[in-house]
CSV table of C-alpha atoms in Angstrom, one decimal:
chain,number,residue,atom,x,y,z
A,1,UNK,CA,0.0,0.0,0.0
A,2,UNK,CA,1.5,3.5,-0.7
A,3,UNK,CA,2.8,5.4,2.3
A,4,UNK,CA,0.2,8.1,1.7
A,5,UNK,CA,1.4,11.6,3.1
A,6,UNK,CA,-0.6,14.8,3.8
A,7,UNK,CA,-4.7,15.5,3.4
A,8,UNK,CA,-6.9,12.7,2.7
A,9,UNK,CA,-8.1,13.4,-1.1
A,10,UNK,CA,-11.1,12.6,-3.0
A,11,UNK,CA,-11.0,8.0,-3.8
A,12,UNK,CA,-8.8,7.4,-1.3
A,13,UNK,CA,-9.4,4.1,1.2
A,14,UNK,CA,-9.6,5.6,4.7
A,15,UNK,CA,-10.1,3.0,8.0
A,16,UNK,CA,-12.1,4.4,11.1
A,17,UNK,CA,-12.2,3.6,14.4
A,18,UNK,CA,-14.3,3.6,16.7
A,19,UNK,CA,-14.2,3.9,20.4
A,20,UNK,CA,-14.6,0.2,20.9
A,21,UNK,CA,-11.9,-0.4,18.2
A,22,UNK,CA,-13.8,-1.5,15.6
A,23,UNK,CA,-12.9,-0.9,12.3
A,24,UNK,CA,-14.7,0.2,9.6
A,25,UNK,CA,-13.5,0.5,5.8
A,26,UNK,CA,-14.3,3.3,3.0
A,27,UNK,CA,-13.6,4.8,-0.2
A,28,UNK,CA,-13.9,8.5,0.4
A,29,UNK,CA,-16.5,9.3,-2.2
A,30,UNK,CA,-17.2,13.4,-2.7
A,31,UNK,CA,-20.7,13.9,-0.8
A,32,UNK,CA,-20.5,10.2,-0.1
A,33,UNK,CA,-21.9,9.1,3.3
A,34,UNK,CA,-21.1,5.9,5.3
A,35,UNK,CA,-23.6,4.8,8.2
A,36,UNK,CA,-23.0,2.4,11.1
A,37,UNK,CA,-25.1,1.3,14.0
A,38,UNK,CA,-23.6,4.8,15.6
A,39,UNK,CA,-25.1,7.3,13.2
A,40,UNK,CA,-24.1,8.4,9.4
A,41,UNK,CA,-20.8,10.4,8.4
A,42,UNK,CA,-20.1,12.4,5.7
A,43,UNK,CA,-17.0,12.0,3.7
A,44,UNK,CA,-16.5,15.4,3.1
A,45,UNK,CA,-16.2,16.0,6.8
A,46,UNK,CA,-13.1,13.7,5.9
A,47,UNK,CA,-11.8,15.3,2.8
A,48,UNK,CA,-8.7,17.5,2.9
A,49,UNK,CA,-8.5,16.8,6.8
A,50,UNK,CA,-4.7,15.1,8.0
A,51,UNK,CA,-4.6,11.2,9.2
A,52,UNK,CA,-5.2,11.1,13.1
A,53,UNK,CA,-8.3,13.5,12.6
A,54,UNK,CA,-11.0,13.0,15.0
A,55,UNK,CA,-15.3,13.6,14.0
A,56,UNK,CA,-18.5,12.5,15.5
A,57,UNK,CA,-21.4,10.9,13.6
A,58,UNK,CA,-25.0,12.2,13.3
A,59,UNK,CA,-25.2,10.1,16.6
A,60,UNK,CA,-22.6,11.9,18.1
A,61,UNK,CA,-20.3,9.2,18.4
A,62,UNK,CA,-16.6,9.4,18.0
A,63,UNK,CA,-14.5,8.2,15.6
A,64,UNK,CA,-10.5,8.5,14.3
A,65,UNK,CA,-9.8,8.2,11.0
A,66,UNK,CA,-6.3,7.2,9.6
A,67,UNK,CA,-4.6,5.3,6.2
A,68,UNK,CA,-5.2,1.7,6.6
A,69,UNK,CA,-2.0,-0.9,7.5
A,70,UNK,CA,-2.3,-3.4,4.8
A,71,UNK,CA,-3.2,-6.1,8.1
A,72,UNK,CA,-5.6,-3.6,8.6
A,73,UNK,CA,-6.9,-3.4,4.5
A,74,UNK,CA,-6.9,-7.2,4.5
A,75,UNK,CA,-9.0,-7.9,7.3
A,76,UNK,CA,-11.3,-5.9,6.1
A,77,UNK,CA,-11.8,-6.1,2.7
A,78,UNK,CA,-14.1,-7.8,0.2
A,79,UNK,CA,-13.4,-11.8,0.0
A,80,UNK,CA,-13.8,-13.7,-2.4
A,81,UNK,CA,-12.1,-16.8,-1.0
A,82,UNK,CA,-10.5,-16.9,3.0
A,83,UNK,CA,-7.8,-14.4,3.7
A,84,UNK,CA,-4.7,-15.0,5.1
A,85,UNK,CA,-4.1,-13.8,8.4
A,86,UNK,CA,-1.6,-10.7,9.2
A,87,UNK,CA,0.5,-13.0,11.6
A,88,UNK,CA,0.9,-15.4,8.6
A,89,UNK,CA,1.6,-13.2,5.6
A,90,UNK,CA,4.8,-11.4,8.1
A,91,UNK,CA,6.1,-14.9,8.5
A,92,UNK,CA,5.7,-16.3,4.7
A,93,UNK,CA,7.8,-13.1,3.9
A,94,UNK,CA,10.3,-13.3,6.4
A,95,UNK,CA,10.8,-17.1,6.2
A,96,UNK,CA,10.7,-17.3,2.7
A,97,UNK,CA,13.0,-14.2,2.4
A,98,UNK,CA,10.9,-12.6,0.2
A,99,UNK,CA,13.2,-9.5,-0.9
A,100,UNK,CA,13.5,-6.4,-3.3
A,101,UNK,CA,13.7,-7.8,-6.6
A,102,UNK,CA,12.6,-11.2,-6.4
A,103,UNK,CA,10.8,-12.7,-8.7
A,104,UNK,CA,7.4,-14.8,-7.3
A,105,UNK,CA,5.3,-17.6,-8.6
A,106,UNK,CA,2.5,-17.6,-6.4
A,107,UNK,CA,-0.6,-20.2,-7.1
A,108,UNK,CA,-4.0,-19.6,-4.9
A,109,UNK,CA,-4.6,-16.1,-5.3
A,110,UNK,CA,-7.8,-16.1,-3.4
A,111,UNK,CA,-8.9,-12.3,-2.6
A,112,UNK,CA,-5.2,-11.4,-2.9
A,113,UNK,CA,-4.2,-10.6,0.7
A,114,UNK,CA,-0.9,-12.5,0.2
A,115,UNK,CA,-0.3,-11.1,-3.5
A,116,UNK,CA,-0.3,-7.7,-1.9
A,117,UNK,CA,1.9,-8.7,1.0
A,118,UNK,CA,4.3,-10.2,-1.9
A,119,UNK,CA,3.9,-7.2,-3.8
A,120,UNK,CA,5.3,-4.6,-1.3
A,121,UNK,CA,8.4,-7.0,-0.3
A,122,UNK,CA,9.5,-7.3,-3.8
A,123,UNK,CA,9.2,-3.9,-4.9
A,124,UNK,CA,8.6,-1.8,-8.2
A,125,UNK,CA,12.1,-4.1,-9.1
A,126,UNK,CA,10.8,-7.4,-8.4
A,127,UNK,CA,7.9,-9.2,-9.9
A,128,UNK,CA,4.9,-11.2,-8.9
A,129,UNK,CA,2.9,-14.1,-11.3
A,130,UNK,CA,-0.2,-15.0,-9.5
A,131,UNK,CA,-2.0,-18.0,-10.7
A,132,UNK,CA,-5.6,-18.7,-9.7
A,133,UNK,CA,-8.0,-21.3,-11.1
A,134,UNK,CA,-11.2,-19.2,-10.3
A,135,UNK,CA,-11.9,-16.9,-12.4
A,136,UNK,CA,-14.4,-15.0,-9.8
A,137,UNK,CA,-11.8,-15.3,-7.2
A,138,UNK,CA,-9.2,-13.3,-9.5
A,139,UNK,CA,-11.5,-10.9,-10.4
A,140,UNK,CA,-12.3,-9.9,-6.5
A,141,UNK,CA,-8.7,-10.6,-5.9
A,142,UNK,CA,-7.7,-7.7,-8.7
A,143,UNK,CA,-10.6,-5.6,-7.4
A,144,UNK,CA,-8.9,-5.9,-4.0
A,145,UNK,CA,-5.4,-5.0,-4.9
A,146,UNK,CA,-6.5,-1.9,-7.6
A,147,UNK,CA,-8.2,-0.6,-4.8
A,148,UNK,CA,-5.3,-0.9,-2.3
A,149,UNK,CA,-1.9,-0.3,-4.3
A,150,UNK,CA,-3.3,0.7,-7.7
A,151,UNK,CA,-2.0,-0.9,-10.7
A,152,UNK,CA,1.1,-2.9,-10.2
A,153,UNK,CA,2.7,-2.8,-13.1
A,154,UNK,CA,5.1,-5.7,-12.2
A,155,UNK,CA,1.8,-7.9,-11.4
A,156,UNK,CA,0.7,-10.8,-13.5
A,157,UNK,CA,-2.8,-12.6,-12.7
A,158,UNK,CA,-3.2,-15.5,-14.5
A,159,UNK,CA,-6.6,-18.2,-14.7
A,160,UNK,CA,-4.4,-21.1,-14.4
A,161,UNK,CA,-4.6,-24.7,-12.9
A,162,UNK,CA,-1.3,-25.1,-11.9
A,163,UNK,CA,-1.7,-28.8,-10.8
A,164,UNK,CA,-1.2,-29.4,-14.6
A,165,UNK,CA,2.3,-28.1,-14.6
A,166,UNK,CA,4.5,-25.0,-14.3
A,167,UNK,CA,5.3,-22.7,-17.1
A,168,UNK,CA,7.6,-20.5,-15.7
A,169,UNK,CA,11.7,-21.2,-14.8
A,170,UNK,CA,14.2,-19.7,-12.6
A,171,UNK,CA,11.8,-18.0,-10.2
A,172,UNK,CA,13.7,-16.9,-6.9
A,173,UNK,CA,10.6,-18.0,-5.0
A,174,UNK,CA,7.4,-20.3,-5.3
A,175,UNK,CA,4.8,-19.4,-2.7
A,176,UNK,CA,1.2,-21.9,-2.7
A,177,UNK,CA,-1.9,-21.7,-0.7
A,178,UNK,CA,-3.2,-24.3,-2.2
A,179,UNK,CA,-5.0,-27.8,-1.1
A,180,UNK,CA,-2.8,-30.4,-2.7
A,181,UNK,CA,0.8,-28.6,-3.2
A,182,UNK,CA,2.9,-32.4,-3.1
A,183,UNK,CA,1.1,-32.1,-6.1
A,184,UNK,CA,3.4,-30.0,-7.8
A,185,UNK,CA,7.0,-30.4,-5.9
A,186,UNK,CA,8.7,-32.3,-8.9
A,187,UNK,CA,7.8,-28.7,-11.0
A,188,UNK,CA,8.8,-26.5,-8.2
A,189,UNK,CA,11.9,-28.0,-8.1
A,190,UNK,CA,11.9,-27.5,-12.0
A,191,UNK,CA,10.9,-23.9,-11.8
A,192,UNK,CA,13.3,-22.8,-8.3
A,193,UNK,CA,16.5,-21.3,-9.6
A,194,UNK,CA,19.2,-22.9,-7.4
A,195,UNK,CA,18.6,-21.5,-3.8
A,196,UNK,CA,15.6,-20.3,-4.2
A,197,UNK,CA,12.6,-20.6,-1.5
A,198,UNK,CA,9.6,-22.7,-1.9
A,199,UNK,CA,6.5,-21.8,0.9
A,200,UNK,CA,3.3,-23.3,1.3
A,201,UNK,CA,0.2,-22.7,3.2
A,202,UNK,CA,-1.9,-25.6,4.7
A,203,UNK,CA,-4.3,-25.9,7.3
A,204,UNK,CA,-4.0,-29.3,8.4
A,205,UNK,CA,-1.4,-31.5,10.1
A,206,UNK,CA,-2.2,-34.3,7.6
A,207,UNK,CA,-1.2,-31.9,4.5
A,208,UNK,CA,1.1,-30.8,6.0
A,209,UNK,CA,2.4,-34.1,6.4
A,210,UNK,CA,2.1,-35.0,3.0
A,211,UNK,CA,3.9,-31.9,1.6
A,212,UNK,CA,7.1,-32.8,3.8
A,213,UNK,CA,7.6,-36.6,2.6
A,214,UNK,CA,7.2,-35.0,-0.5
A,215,UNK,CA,9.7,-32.8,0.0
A,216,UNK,CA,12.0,-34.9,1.2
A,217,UNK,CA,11.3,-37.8,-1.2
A,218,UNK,CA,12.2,-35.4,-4.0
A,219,UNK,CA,15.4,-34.9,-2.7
A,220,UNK,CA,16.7,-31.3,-4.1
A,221,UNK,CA,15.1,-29.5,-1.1
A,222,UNK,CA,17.0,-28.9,2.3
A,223,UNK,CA,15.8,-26.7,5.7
A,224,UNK,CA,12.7,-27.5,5.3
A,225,UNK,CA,10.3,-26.4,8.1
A,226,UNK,CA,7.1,-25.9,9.4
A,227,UNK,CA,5.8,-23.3,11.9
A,228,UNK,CA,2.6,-22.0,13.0
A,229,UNK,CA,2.2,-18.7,14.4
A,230,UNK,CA,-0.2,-17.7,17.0
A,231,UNK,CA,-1.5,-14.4,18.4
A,232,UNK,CA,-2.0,-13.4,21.9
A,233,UNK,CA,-2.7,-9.7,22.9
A,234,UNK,CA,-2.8,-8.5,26.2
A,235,UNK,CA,-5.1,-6.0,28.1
A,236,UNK,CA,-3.3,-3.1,30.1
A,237,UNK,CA,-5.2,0.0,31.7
A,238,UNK,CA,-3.9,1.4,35.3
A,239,UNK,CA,-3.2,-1.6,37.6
A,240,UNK,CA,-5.0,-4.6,35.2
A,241,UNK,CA,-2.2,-6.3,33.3
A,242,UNK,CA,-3.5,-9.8,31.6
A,243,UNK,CA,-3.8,-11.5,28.5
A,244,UNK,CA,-6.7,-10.9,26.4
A,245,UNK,CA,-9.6,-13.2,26.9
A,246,UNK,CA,-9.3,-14.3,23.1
A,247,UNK,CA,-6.7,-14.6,20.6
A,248,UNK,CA,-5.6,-15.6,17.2
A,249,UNK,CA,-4.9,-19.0,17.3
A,250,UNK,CA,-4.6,-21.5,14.5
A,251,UNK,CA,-5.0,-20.6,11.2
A,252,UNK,CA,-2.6,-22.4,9.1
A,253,UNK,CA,0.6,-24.1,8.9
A,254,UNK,CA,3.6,-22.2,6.8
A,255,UNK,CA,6.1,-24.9,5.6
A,256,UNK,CA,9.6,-23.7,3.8
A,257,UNK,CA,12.0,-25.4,2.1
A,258,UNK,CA,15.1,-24.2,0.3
A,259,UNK,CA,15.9,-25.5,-3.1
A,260,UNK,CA,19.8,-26.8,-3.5
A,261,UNK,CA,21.5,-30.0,-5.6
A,262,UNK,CA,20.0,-33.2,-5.3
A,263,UNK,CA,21.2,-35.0,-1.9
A,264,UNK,CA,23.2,-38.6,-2.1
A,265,UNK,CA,21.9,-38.8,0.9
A,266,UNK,CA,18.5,-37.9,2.9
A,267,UNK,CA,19.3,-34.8,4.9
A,268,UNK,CA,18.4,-35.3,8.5
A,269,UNK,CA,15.2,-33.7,9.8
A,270,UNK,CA,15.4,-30.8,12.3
A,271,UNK,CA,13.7,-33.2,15.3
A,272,UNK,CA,16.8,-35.6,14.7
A,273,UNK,CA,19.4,-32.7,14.8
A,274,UNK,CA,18.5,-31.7,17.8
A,275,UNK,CA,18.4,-35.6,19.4
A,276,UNK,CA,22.4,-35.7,17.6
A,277,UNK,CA,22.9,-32.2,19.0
A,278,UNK,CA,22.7,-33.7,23.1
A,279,UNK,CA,25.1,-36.8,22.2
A,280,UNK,CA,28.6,-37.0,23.0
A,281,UNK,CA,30.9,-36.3,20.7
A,282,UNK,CA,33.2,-38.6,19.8
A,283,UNK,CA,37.0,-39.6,20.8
């Protein structure tokens, strides 16, 4: 999402909160009005005001309105297909070292929360080929990202079932929220220039599972890992300091694996490093 700077203008997406935190997601329209179990408010009251500005609805109740985060746009925008959560599109990044100038083969585009979050980590250098099977899932998806970041110029959305192979060679990184992804190792491994990253997004141990042996069976993939990330915020006001009563637990499981020359040998799995890691060495 661009870093917007100064006054809020005339089609820009604006987030407001209110004083229970709830969120609340619009296009600022001229003479456009947006209205909310706490009264009506008029976008104009909103246009050519600074971020941080502070109104009151026809109800009189309060709200603050600023440039949304992109965790923020996500959560709240139009879905086609399930989003991926903030916690898990930080950690697909960061694990699979997505980086300025990359170039990213991503399959399941869904309503494009993790196209986006690919998007801003590769920069106006890198590029992103998104491949999605549903047609009405790419078109919410492109809806989603026009009206968040524009026009990407270095975007590609493709209607494509990549289950029936993979097009595209020395990509830097192959990144799949998709059902069956052990499906398609043999042509990541194809596709993955030497070194690059392969991530996936599953919900279930038992994929998860499958994906690994996969993986390992295939034999030109090493540090591959699985994490899941989960979200607990905490309550603090004068003297009360506790965790929240609820939190963001399991969503999905983020698996990465790092493509290198085929192994002689299978590589040992992290659980039977660390066993090796407590024996004594020997004499």
């Amino acid at each position: 999402m661009p870093s917007g700077r100064g006054v809020f203008t005339a089609g820009e997406t604006a987030i407001m909160i209110d004083t229970k935190q709830r969120l609340y997601l619009v296009t600022l329209h001229p003479d456009g009005k947006y209205s909310f179990h706490g009264g009506t408010v008029a976008f104009n009251d909103i246009i050519g005001q600074e971020e941080g500005v502070v109104l009151h609805s026809s109800h009189n109740q309060p709200l603050v309105v600023f440039r949304p985060s992109l965790g923020q746009y996500v959560l709240k925008m139009p879905r086609g297909a399930q989003v991926i959560y903030p916690k898990d599109l930080g950690t697909i990044v960061m694990a699979a070292d997505i980086c300025p100038g990359a170039v990213v083969l991503e399959s399941g585009t869904g309503s494009g929360a993790l196209t986006m979050a690919l998007l801003r980590a590769v920069g106006p250098e890198g590029r992103v080929i998104s491949e999605e099977i549903r047609e009405d899932f790419a078109r919410r998806a492109a809806a989603n990202i026009q009206r968040c970041m524009g026009e990407p110029a270095n975007l590609e959305i493709r209607i494509r079932d990549i289950y029936e192979g993979i097009d595209i060679h020395d990509v830097d990184r192959i990144v799949l929220d998709l059902p069956e992804p052990w499906r398609i190792v043999d042509g990541s491994a194809k596709a993955l220039r030497p070194g690059g990253y392969f991530a996936s997004y599953l919900p279930t141990v038992l994929q998860v599972k499958q994906l690994v042996d996969a993986l390992y069976r295939q034999g030109e993939f090493a540090l591959i890992d699985t994490v899941e990330i989960l979200e607990r915020h905490w309550y603090v006001a004068d003297l009360s300091i506790r965790p929240e009563h609820r939190m963001v637990a399991h969503t999905g499981f983020i698996t990465v694996a790092r493509k290198g020359a085929r192994f002689p040998h299978r590589m040992r799995r992290a659980h039977e490093l660390s066993e090796s890691a407590s024996e004594p060495d020997e004499a």
